[in-house]
Amino acid sequence: MTVYQPTLKQLQYLVSLHEHGHFGRAAEACFVSQSTLSAGLRDLETLLGVTLVERTKRAVRFTPLGNAVVEKAHRILRETEELSDLVQSSGKPLSGEMRMSVIPTIAPFLLPRMLPRLRRERPNLKLFLREEPSQQAIESLHHGRADCVLLALPYATGEVEKETIELDAFFVAFPRDDPRDPPPEISPDIIDENRLLLLEDGHCLKDHALAACNRPELRASATMIGTSLHTLVQMVDNGLGLTMLPEMALDAGILNGTNVVARPLVSPNANREIALVWRKNSPRAEEFRMLADELRAG
């Protein structure tokens, strides 16, 4: 008797719909039309003889069995990726396709410095980059959508291996004509919590900056409003307060054309660890270590 099995494409459609909660966005993420994705999911449900997704005009709801199938689909797709990785790792290192997620407080500052050299040194490497916050990046890694992640630690990453790229020091940025005339080095105790501007929730740099200060009251009093470091700099330039910036952003010229100056924060933990992480026991681990070497050299 012939037994028909779900296809990988059908499982990808199911996982994408679960992730995005919307047929149109799920189809876009899979690079297919909405009708193709819908038809693929209907075929999957017919094949299994069960309802996985409850469709209404207002929402997409997964049945309890649907959620269980999604979890299993994640594992199947991840193991499929690992099979491809195993084959690819047997060839020339740092060649072919590699998908790397990068967090927004690193991507615009480190990548322009690193990518030109990487293209020269590794012309056979097709590096596909995706910018996303830390939580989504780690989810992409463990669900097989990313091969490695460039992010800042400490952060809850789950079971991964890592290579440290560099330690990125924190600086306090304020208007050039600030009447308080801050000293050449800033200690956390002189930071005015009522003037401190930080990134909104979802950006790990906010937590790293607060941890560097080791002042719990800052979390309660600081204004968490910025959507990007560039936005925070513009707010400081307009006299709305002060903020904390990583050294790599300063090196990349984020203060160019502004009347904002920055001075180093002096505390035991006044930095964040920039690291490349990948799934534990990945067959491409040696490639990722080589990529980390390239990033450090850049």
PDB file of C-alpha atoms in Angstrom:
ATOM      1  CA  MET A   1       0.000   0.000   0.000  1.00  0.00           C
ATOM      2  CA  THR A   2       1.356   3.411  -0.986  1.00  0.00           C
ATOM      3  CA  VAL A   3       1.801   5.808   1.935  1.00  0.00           C
ATOM      4  CA  TYR A   4       1.997   9.474   0.984  1.00  0.00           C
ATOM      5  CA  GLN A   5       4.240  11.645   3.156  1.00  0.00           C
ATOM      6  CA  PRO A   6       4.157  15.418   3.641  1.00  0.00           C
ATOM      7  CA  THR A   7       6.641  17.282   1.483  1.00  0.00           C
ATOM      8  CA  LEU A   8       9.267  19.619   2.880  1.00  0.00           C
ATOM      9  CA  LYS A   9       7.609  22.461   0.984  1.00  0.00           C
ATOM     10  CA  GLN A  10       4.293  21.798   2.746  1.00  0.00           C
ATOM     11  CA  LEU A  11       6.032  21.785   6.115  1.00  0.00           C
ATOM     12  CA  GLN A  12       7.771  25.064   5.249  1.00  0.00           C
ATOM     13  CA  TYR A  13       4.390  26.607   4.404  1.00  0.00           C
ATOM     14  CA  LEU A  14       2.941  25.402   7.715  1.00  0.00           C
ATOM     15  CA  VAL A  15       5.866  26.739   9.764  1.00  0.00           C
ATOM     16  CA  SER A  16       5.778  30.076   7.938  1.00  0.00           C
ATOM     17  CA  LEU A  17       2.047  30.505   8.588  1.00  0.00           C
ATOM     18  CA  HIS A  18       2.579  29.715  12.264  1.00  0.00           C
ATOM     19  CA  GLU A  19       5.399  32.250  12.447  1.00  0.00           C
ATOM     20  CA  HIS A  20       3.611  35.104  10.651  1.00  0.00           C
ATOM     21  CA  GLY A  21      -0.006  34.404  11.590  1.00  0.00           C
ATOM     22  CA  HIS A  22      -1.135  35.720   8.207  1.00  0.00           C
ATOM     23  CA  PHE A  23      -1.454  33.923   4.860  1.00  0.00           C
ATOM     24  CA  GLY A  24      -0.177  36.847   2.800  1.00  0.00           C
ATOM     25  CA  ARG A  25       2.935  37.463   4.916  1.00  0.00           C
ATOM     26  CA  ALA A  26       3.626  33.724   5.162  1.00  0.00           C
ATOM     27  CA  ALA A  27       3.435  33.397   1.379  1.00  0.00           C
ATOM     28  CA  GLU A  28       5.735  36.377   0.909  1.00  0.00           C
ATOM     29  CA  ALA A  29       8.288  34.822   3.272  1.00  0.00           C
ATOM     30  CA  CYS A  30       8.171  31.609   1.226  1.00  0.00           C
ATOM     31  CA  PHE A  31       8.437  33.519  -2.085  1.00  0.00           C
ATOM     32  CA  VAL A  32       5.167  32.049  -3.396  1.00  0.00           C
ATOM     33  CA  SER A  33       1.691  33.404  -4.050  1.00  0.00           C
ATOM     34  CA  GLN A  34      -0.918  33.282  -1.305  1.00  0.00           C
ATOM     35  CA  SER A  35      -3.026  30.872  -3.361  1.00  0.00           C
ATOM     36  CA  THR A  36      -0.051  28.508  -3.747  1.00  0.00           C
ATOM     37  CA  LEU A  37       0.578  28.493  -0.007  1.00  0.00           C
ATOM     38  CA  SER A  38      -3.110  27.998   0.804  1.00  0.00           C
ATOM     39  CA  ALA A  39      -3.384  25.131  -1.661  1.00  0.00           C
ATOM     40  CA  GLY A  40      -0.263  23.503  -0.233  1.00  0.00           C
ATOM     41  CA  LEU A  41      -1.685  23.636   3.286  1.00  0.00           C
ATOM     42  CA  ARG A  42      -5.034  22.247   2.168  1.00  0.00           C
ATOM     43  CA  ASP A  43      -3.208  19.375   0.474  1.00  0.00           C
ATOM     44  CA  LEU A  44      -1.266  18.748   3.691  1.00  0.00           C
ATOM     45  CA  GLU A  45      -4.441  18.624   5.781  1.00  0.00           C
ATOM     46  CA  THR A  46      -6.095  16.309   3.227  1.00  0.00           C
ATOM     47  CA  LEU A  47      -3.046  14.057   3.249  1.00  0.00           C
ATOM     48  CA  LEU A  48      -3.038  13.817   7.051  1.00  0.00           C
ATOM     49  CA  GLY A  49      -6.813  13.688   7.317  1.00  0.00           C
ATOM     50  CA  VAL A  50      -6.936  16.350  10.045  1.00  0.00           C
ATOM     51  CA  THR A  51      -7.493  20.076  10.473  1.00  0.00           C
ATOM     52  CA  LEU A  52      -4.310  21.894  11.425  1.00  0.00           C
ATOM     53  CA  VAL A  53      -5.443  25.495  10.935  1.00  0.00           C
ATOM     54  CA  GLU A  54      -8.782  27.120  11.686  1.00  0.00           C
ATOM     55  CA  ARG A  55      -9.404  29.811   9.094  1.00  0.00           C
ATOM     56  CA  THR A  56     -11.619  32.805   9.852  1.00  0.00           C
ATOM     57  CA  LYS A  57     -11.965  36.194   8.227  1.00  0.00           C
ATOM     58  CA  ARG A  58     -10.183  37.897  11.126  1.00  0.00           C
ATOM     59  CA  ALA A  59      -7.596  35.440  12.379  1.00  0.00           C
ATOM     60  CA  VAL A  60      -5.583  32.303  11.757  1.00  0.00           C
ATOM     61  CA  ARG A  61      -5.749  29.851  14.651  1.00  0.00           C
ATOM     62  CA  PHE A  62      -3.813  26.615  14.912  1.00  0.00           C
ATOM     63  CA  THR A  63      -5.494  23.617  16.486  1.00  0.00           C
ATOM     64  CA  PRO A  64      -3.679  21.875  19.370  1.00  0.00           C
ATOM     65  CA  LEU A  65      -2.681  19.141  16.919  1.00  0.00           C
ATOM     66  CA  GLY A  66      -1.587  21.822  14.466  1.00  0.00           C
ATOM     67  CA  ASN A  67       0.761  23.314  17.059  1.00  0.00           C
ATOM     68  CA  ALA A  68       2.229  19.869  17.755  1.00  0.00           C
ATOM     69  CA  VAL A  69       2.770  19.266  14.032  1.00  0.00           C
ATOM     70  CA  VAL A  70       4.509  22.652  13.733  1.00  0.00           C
ATOM     71  CA  GLU A  71       6.965  21.670  16.485  1.00  0.00           C
ATOM     72  CA  LYS A  72       7.732  18.408  14.704  1.00  0.00           C
ATOM     73  CA  ALA A  73       8.026  20.257  11.367  1.00  0.00           C
ATOM     74  CA  HIS A  74      10.609  22.602  12.899  1.00  0.00           C
ATOM     75  CA  ARG A  75      12.755  19.618  13.864  1.00  0.00           C
ATOM     76  CA  ILE A  76      12.395  17.967  10.452  1.00  0.00           C
ATOM     77  CA  LEU A  77      13.324  21.151   8.596  1.00  0.00           C
ATOM     78  CA  ARG A  78      16.254  21.795  10.918  1.00  0.00           C
ATOM     79  CA  GLU A  79      17.576  18.267  10.392  1.00  0.00           C
ATOM     80  CA  THR A  80      17.176  18.721   6.649  1.00  0.00           C
ATOM     81  CA  GLU A  81      19.274  21.886   6.877  1.00  0.00           C
ATOM     82  CA  GLU A  82      21.890  19.972   8.855  1.00  0.00           C
ATOM     83  CA  LEU A  83      21.968  17.308   6.137  1.00  0.00           C
ATOM     84  CA  SER A  84      22.665  20.003   3.548  1.00  0.00           C
ATOM     85  CA  ASP A  85      25.290  21.510   5.855  1.00  0.00           C
ATOM     86  CA  LEU A  86      26.989  18.141   6.204  1.00  0.00           C
ATOM     87  CA  VAL A  87      27.307  17.797   2.439  1.00  0.00           C
ATOM     88  CA  GLN A  88      28.444  21.393   1.985  1.00  0.00           C
ATOM     89  CA  SER A  89      31.051  21.136   4.749  1.00  0.00           C
ATOM     90  CA  SER A  90      32.798  18.375   2.803  1.00  0.00           C
ATOM     91  CA  GLY A  91      33.626  20.801  -0.004  1.00  0.00           C
ATOM     92  CA  LYS A  92      35.732  23.932  -0.111  1.00  0.00           C
ATOM     93  CA  PRO A  93      35.346  25.918   3.162  1.00  0.00           C
ATOM     94  CA  LEU A  94      33.587  29.291   3.145  1.00  0.00           C
ATOM     95  CA  SER A  95      32.050  28.732  -0.262  1.00  0.00           C
ATOM     96  CA  GLY A  96      28.473  28.378  -1.408  1.00  0.00           C
ATOM     97  CA  GLU A  97      25.513  29.802   0.493  1.00  0.00           C
ATOM     98  CA  MET A  98      25.498  30.907   4.123  1.00  0.00           C
ATOM     99  CA  ARG A  99      22.662  32.716   5.914  1.00  0.00           C
ATOM    100  CA  MET A 100      23.650  35.052   8.728  1.00  0.00           C
ATOM    101  CA  SER A 101      21.321  37.069  10.941  1.00  0.00           C
ATOM    102  CA  VAL A 102      22.758  40.285  12.382  1.00  0.00           C
ATOM    103  CA  ILE A 103      21.207  42.487  15.070  1.00  0.00           C
ATOM    104  CA  PRO A 104      20.407  46.142  14.194  1.00  0.00           C
ATOM    105  CA  THR A 105      22.922  47.643  16.635  1.00  0.00           C
ATOM    106  CA  ILE A 106      25.758  45.817  14.849  1.00  0.00           C
ATOM    107  CA  ALA A 107      24.760  45.538  11.185  1.00  0.00           C
ATOM    108  CA  PRO A 108      25.139  49.183  10.010  1.00  0.00           C
ATOM    109  CA  PHE A 109      28.456  49.649  11.796  1.00  0.00           C
ATOM    110  CA  LEU A 110      30.390  46.396  11.412  1.00  0.00           C
ATOM    111  CA  LEU A 111      29.165  45.097   8.038  1.00  0.00           C
ATOM    112  CA  PRO A 112      30.359  48.029   5.859  1.00  0.00           C
ATOM    113  CA  ARG A 113      33.806  47.556   7.354  1.00  0.00           C
ATOM    114  CA  MET A 114      33.818  43.793   6.962  1.00  0.00           C
ATOM    115  CA  LEU A 115      31.952  42.917   3.753  1.00  0.00           C
ATOM    116  CA  PRO A 116      34.315  44.417   1.121  1.00  0.00           C
ATOM    117  CA  ARG A 117      37.270  42.472   2.501  1.00  0.00           C
ATOM    118  CA  LEU A 118      35.193  39.295   2.810  1.00  0.00           C
ATOM    119  CA  ARG A 119      34.122  39.567  -0.834  1.00  0.00           C
ATOM    120  CA  ARG A 120      37.763  39.946  -1.898  1.00  0.00           C
ATOM    121  CA  GLU A 121      39.100  37.139   0.265  1.00  0.00           C
ATOM    122  CA  ARG A 122      36.177  34.711  -0.134  1.00  0.00           C
ATOM    123  CA  PRO A 123      34.684  35.321  -3.610  1.00  0.00           C
ATOM    124  CA  ASN A 124      32.913  31.939  -3.637  1.00  0.00           C
ATOM    125  CA  LEU A 125      30.982  32.647  -0.449  1.00  0.00           C
ATOM    126  CA  LYS A 126      27.382  33.780  -1.001  1.00  0.00           C
ATOM    127  CA  LEU A 127      26.531  35.409   2.323  1.00  0.00           C
ATOM    128  CA  PHE A 128      22.837  36.174   2.716  1.00  0.00           C
ATOM    129  CA  LEU A 129      22.273  38.719   5.481  1.00  0.00           C
ATOM    130  CA  ARG A 130      19.151  39.279   7.525  1.00  0.00           C
ATOM    131  CA  GLU A 131      18.857  42.099  10.057  1.00  0.00           C
ATOM    132  CA  GLU A 132      16.618  41.275  13.011  1.00  0.00           C
ATOM    133  CA  PRO A 133      16.521  41.775  16.813  1.00  0.00           C
ATOM    134  CA  SER A 134      18.239  39.253  19.054  1.00  0.00           C
ATOM    135  CA  GLN A 135      15.173  37.214  19.969  1.00  0.00           C
ATOM    136  CA  GLN A 136      14.060  36.748  16.373  1.00  0.00           C
ATOM    137  CA  ALA A 137      17.635  36.061  15.270  1.00  0.00           C
ATOM    138  CA  ILE A 138      18.052  33.259  17.811  1.00  0.00           C
ATOM    139  CA  GLU A 139      14.673  31.832  16.822  1.00  0.00           C
ATOM    140  CA  SER A 140      15.791  31.909  13.181  1.00  0.00           C
ATOM    141  CA  LEU A 141      18.955  30.046  14.154  1.00  0.00           C
ATOM    142  CA  HIS A 142      17.204  27.269  16.070  1.00  0.00           C
ATOM    143  CA  HIS A 143      14.429  26.942  13.483  1.00  0.00           C
ATOM    144  CA  GLY A 144      16.910  26.598  10.634  1.00  0.00           C
ATOM    145  CA  ARG A 145      16.227  29.926   8.914  1.00  0.00           C
ATOM    146  CA  ALA A 146      19.740  31.154   9.737  1.00  0.00           C
ATOM    147  CA  ASP A 147      23.041  29.290   9.783  1.00  0.00           C
ATOM    148  CA  CYS A 148      24.749  31.660  12.207  1.00  0.00           C
ATOM    149  CA  VAL A 149      24.020  34.868  14.103  1.00  0.00           C
ATOM    150  CA  LEU A 150      26.175  37.904  14.786  1.00  0.00           C
ATOM    151  CA  LEU A 151      24.943  39.435  18.038  1.00  0.00           C
ATOM    152  CA  ALA A 152      25.955  40.952  21.352  1.00  0.00           C
ATOM    153  CA  LEU A 153      26.336  38.961  24.557  1.00  0.00           C
ATOM    154  CA  PRO A 154      25.294  38.273  27.205  1.00  0.00           C
ATOM    155  CA  TYR A 155      21.993  37.053  25.805  1.00  0.00           C
ATOM    156  CA  ALA A 156      19.934  33.866  26.213  1.00  0.00           C
ATOM    157  CA  THR A 157      20.957  31.901  23.114  1.00  0.00           C
ATOM    158  CA  GLY A 158      20.116  28.305  24.025  1.00  0.00           C
ATOM    159  CA  GLU A 159      22.408  25.498  22.906  1.00  0.00           C
ATOM    160  CA  VAL A 160      25.006  27.203  20.706  1.00  0.00           C
ATOM    161  CA  GLU A 161      28.713  27.439  20.118  1.00  0.00           C
ATOM    162  CA  LYS A 162      30.397  30.820  19.788  1.00  0.00           C
ATOM    163  CA  GLU A 163      33.464  32.750  18.777  1.00  0.00           C
ATOM    164  CA  THR A 164      34.103  36.165  20.284  1.00  0.00           C
ATOM    165  CA  ILE A 165      34.770  38.845  17.667  1.00  0.00           C
ATOM    166  CA  GLU A 166      35.564  41.798  19.921  1.00  0.00           C
ATOM    167  CA  LEU A 167      34.633  43.661  23.083  1.00  0.00           C
ATOM    168  CA  ASP A 168      32.675  46.811  22.247  1.00  0.00           C
ATOM    169  CA  ALA A 169      33.062  49.579  24.834  1.00  0.00           C
ATOM    170  CA  PHE A 170      30.255  51.932  25.868  1.00  0.00           C
ATOM    171  CA  PHE A 171      30.445  55.722  25.638  1.00  0.00           C
ATOM    172  CA  VAL A 172      28.107  58.378  27.023  1.00  0.00           C
ATOM    173  CA  ALA A 173      26.963  60.856  24.359  1.00  0.00           C
ATOM    174  CA  PHE A 174      25.690  64.359  25.150  1.00  0.00           C
ATOM    175  CA  PRO A 175      25.381  67.790  23.454  1.00  0.00           C
ATOM    176  CA  ARG A 176      28.682  69.553  22.895  1.00  0.00           C
ATOM    177  CA  ASP A 177      27.478  72.619  24.821  1.00  0.00           C
ATOM    178  CA  ASP A 178      26.095  70.634  27.772  1.00  0.00           C
ATOM    179  CA  PRO A 179      26.130  73.059  30.752  1.00  0.00           C
ATOM    180  CA  ARG A 180      27.096  70.254  33.128  1.00  0.00           C
ATOM    181  CA  ASP A 181      30.493  69.968  31.367  1.00  0.00           C
ATOM    182  CA  PRO A 182      30.975  66.203  31.902  1.00  0.00           C
ATOM    183  CA  PRO A 183      34.496  64.993  32.799  1.00  0.00           C
ATOM    184  CA  PRO A 184      36.782  63.194  30.300  1.00  0.00           C
ATOM    185  CA  GLU A 185      35.602  59.842  31.675  1.00  0.00           C
ATOM    186  CA  ILE A 186      32.048  59.163  32.852  1.00  0.00           C
ATOM    187  CA  SER A 187      31.269  57.056  35.899  1.00  0.00           C
ATOM    188  CA  PRO A 188      27.738  55.606  36.147  1.00  0.00           C
ATOM    189  CA  ASP A 189      26.905  57.510  39.325  1.00  0.00           C
ATOM    190  CA  ILE A 190      26.955  60.906  37.570  1.00  0.00           C
ATOM    191  CA  ILE A 191      24.515  59.895  34.805  1.00  0.00           C
ATOM    192  CA  ASP A 192      21.249  61.820  35.200  1.00  0.00           C
ATOM    193  CA  GLU A 193      18.543  59.157  34.963  1.00  0.00           C
ATOM    194  CA  ASN A 194      15.947  61.784  34.037  1.00  0.00           C
ATOM    195  CA  ARG A 195      17.884  62.722  30.889  1.00  0.00           C
ATOM    196  CA  LEU A 196      18.934  59.235  29.778  1.00  0.00           C
ATOM    197  CA  LEU A 197      17.523  58.127  26.411  1.00  0.00           C
ATOM    198  CA  LEU A 198      17.682  54.450  25.472  1.00  0.00           C
ATOM    199  CA  LEU A 199      16.426  52.117  22.764  1.00  0.00           C
ATOM    200  CA  GLU A 200      12.936  50.726  23.177  1.00  0.00           C
ATOM    201  CA  ASP A 201      12.266  47.199  24.409  1.00  0.00           C
ATOM    202  CA  GLY A 202      13.419  44.439  22.083  1.00  0.00           C
ATOM    203  CA  HIS A 203      16.964  45.768  21.670  1.00  0.00           C
ATOM    204  CA  CYS A 204      19.514  43.944  23.817  1.00  0.00           C
ATOM    205  CA  LEU A 205      21.844  46.964  23.726  1.00  0.00           C
ATOM    206  CA  LYS A 206      19.484  48.700  26.161  1.00  0.00           C
ATOM    207  CA  ASP A 207      19.947  45.881  28.687  1.00  0.00           C
ATOM    208  CA  HIS A 208      23.708  45.806  28.142  1.00  0.00           C
ATOM    209  CA  ALA A 209      23.939  49.577  28.699  1.00  0.00           C
ATOM    210  CA  LEU A 210      21.902  49.396  31.892  1.00  0.00           C
ATOM    211  CA  ALA A 211      23.960  46.459  33.166  1.00  0.00           C
ATOM    212  CA  ALA A 212      27.144  48.427  32.512  1.00  0.00           C
ATOM    213  CA  CYS A 213      25.877  51.168  34.815  1.00  0.00           C
ATOM    214  CA  ASN A 214      24.725  48.779  37.560  1.00  0.00           C
ATOM    215  CA  ARG A 215      22.113  51.299  38.727  1.00  0.00           C
ATOM    216  CA  PRO A 216      18.662  49.639  38.975  1.00  0.00           C
ATOM    217  CA  GLU A 217      16.893  52.996  39.185  1.00  0.00           C
ATOM    218  CA  LEU A 218      17.991  53.848  35.658  1.00  0.00           C
ATOM    219  CA  ARG A 219      15.657  51.193  34.237  1.00  0.00           C
ATOM    220  CA  ALA A 220      12.690  52.847  35.925  1.00  0.00           C
ATOM    221  CA  SER A 221      13.587  56.450  35.104  1.00  0.00           C
ATOM    222  CA  ALA A 222      15.234  56.329  31.676  1.00  0.00           C
ATOM    223  CA  THR A 223      13.173  57.173  28.601  1.00  0.00           C
ATOM    224  CA  MET A 224      13.101  54.131  26.316  1.00  0.00           C
ATOM    225  CA  ILE A 225      11.943  55.588  23.052  1.00  0.00           C
ATOM    226  CA  GLY A 226      14.573  55.250  20.337  1.00  0.00           C
ATOM    227  CA  THR A 227      14.012  52.831  17.481  1.00  0.00           C
ATOM    228  CA  SER A 228      17.651  53.028  16.374  1.00  0.00           C
ATOM    229  CA  LEU A 229      20.968  54.455  17.519  1.00  0.00           C
ATOM    230  CA  HIS A 230      20.769  57.059  14.763  1.00  0.00           C
ATOM    231  CA  THR A 231      17.423  58.229  16.179  1.00  0.00           C
ATOM    232  CA  LEU A 232      18.916  58.522  19.666  1.00  0.00           C
ATOM    233  CA  VAL A 233      21.819  60.593  18.335  1.00  0.00           C
ATOM    234  CA  GLN A 234      19.401  62.994  16.627  1.00  0.00           C
ATOM    235  CA  MET A 235      17.448  63.368  19.865  1.00  0.00           C
ATOM    236  CA  VAL A 236      20.627  64.160  21.796  1.00  0.00           C
ATOM    237  CA  ASP A 237      21.683  66.592  19.058  1.00  0.00           C
ATOM    238  CA  ASN A 238      18.391  68.415  19.601  1.00  0.00           C
ATOM    239  CA  GLY A 239      19.047  68.805  23.315  1.00  0.00           C
ATOM    240  CA  LEU A 240      16.540  66.216  24.510  1.00  0.00           C
ATOM    241  CA  GLY A 241      18.942  64.334  26.757  1.00  0.00           C
ATOM    242  CA  LEU A 242      21.950  62.016  26.689  1.00  0.00           C
ATOM    243  CA  THR A 243      22.435  58.425  25.614  1.00  0.00           C
ATOM    244  CA  MET A 244      24.898  55.547  25.557  1.00  0.00           C
ATOM    245  CA  LEU A 245      26.582  54.404  22.359  1.00  0.00           C
ATOM    246  CA  PRO A 246      28.839  51.460  21.501  1.00  0.00           C
ATOM    247  CA  GLU A 247      32.351  52.209  20.295  1.00  0.00           C
ATOM    248  CA  MET A 248      31.768  50.534  16.919  1.00  0.00           C
ATOM    249  CA  ALA A 249      29.034  53.086  16.154  1.00  0.00           C
ATOM    250  CA  LEU A 250      31.430  55.925  16.971  1.00  0.00           C
ATOM    251  CA  ASP A 251      34.152  54.387  14.808  1.00  0.00           C
ATOM    252  CA  ALA A 252      31.628  54.186  11.961  1.00  0.00           C
ATOM    253  CA  GLY A 253      31.011  57.945  12.203  1.00  0.00           C
ATOM    254  CA  ILE A 254      27.559  58.028  13.773  1.00  0.00           C
ATOM    255  CA  LEU A 255      28.318  61.459  15.290  1.00  0.00           C
ATOM    256  CA  ASN A 256      29.561  63.008  12.045  1.00  0.00           C
ATOM    257  CA  GLY A 257      27.690  66.201  11.199  1.00  0.00           C
ATOM    258  CA  THR A 258      26.253  66.566  14.707  1.00  0.00           C
ATOM    259  CA  ASN A 259      27.072  68.638  17.763  1.00  0.00           C
ATOM    260  CA  VAL A 260      27.187  65.539  19.933  1.00  0.00           C
ATOM    261  CA  VAL A 261      30.325  64.388  21.745  1.00  0.00           C
ATOM    262  CA  ALA A 262      31.007  61.091  23.498  1.00  0.00           C
ATOM    263  CA  ARG A 263      33.198  60.163  26.424  1.00  0.00           C
ATOM    264  CA  PRO A 264      34.033  56.665  27.711  1.00  0.00           C
ATOM    265  CA  LEU A 265      31.951  55.048  30.425  1.00  0.00           C
ATOM    266  CA  VAL A 266      34.148  53.760  33.240  1.00  0.00           C
ATOM    267  CA  SER A 267      32.771  50.716  35.054  1.00  0.00           C
ATOM    268  CA  PRO A 268      33.701  47.023  35.426  1.00  0.00           C
ATOM    269  CA  ASN A 269      31.232  45.930  32.719  1.00  0.00           C
ATOM    270  CA  ALA A 270      31.341  48.913  30.372  1.00  0.00           C
ATOM    271  CA  ASN A 271      31.249  46.840  27.191  1.00  0.00           C
ATOM    272  CA  ARG A 272      29.315  44.205  25.278  1.00  0.00           C
ATOM    273  CA  GLU A 273      30.751  41.042  23.730  1.00  0.00           C
ATOM    274  CA  ILE A 274      30.296  40.851  19.963  1.00  0.00           C
ATOM    275  CA  ALA A 275      30.108  37.183  19.015  1.00  0.00           C
ATOM    276  CA  LEU A 276      29.276  34.821  16.178  1.00  0.00           C
ATOM    277  CA  VAL A 277      27.089  31.923  17.326  1.00  0.00           C
ATOM    278  CA  TRP A 278      25.820  28.793  15.586  1.00  0.00           C
ATOM    279  CA  ARG A 279      23.895  25.647  16.499  1.00  0.00           C
ATOM    280  CA  LYS A 280      25.782  23.233  18.714  1.00  0.00           C
ATOM    281  CA  ASN A 281      27.316  20.272  16.849  1.00  0.00           C
ATOM    282  CA  SER A 282      26.773  21.906  13.461  1.00  0.00           C
ATOM    283  CA  PRO A 283      28.815  20.144  10.754  1.00  0.00           C
ATOM    284  CA  ARG A 284      29.847  23.605   9.497  1.00  0.00           C
ATOM    285  CA  ALA A 285      31.385  24.625  12.837  1.00  0.00           C
ATOM    286  CA  GLU A 286      34.866  24.895  11.354  1.00  0.00           C
ATOM    287  CA  GLU A 287      33.542  27.203   8.635  1.00  0.00           C
ATOM    288  CA  PHE A 288      31.939  29.446  11.222  1.00  0.00           C
ATOM    289  CA  ARG A 289      35.208  29.650  13.120  1.00  0.00           C
ATOM    290  CA  MET A 290      36.917  30.654   9.885  1.00  0.00           C
ATOM    291  CA  LEU A 291      34.218  33.290   9.317  1.00  0.00           C
ATOM    292  CA  ALA A 292      34.831  34.604  12.839  1.00  0.00           C
ATOM    293  CA  ASP A 293      38.533  34.935  11.970  1.00  0.00           C
ATOM    294  CA  GLU A 294      37.572  36.939   8.885  1.00  0.00           C
ATOM    295  CA  LEU A 295      35.307  39.187  10.961  1.00  0.00           C
ATOM    296  CA  ARG A 296      38.073  39.820  13.490  1.00  0.00           C
ATOM    297  CA  ALA A 297      40.509  40.653  10.689  1.00  0.00           C
ATOM    298  CA  GLY A 298      38.048  43.107   9.140  1.00  0.00           C
TER     299      GLY A 298
END
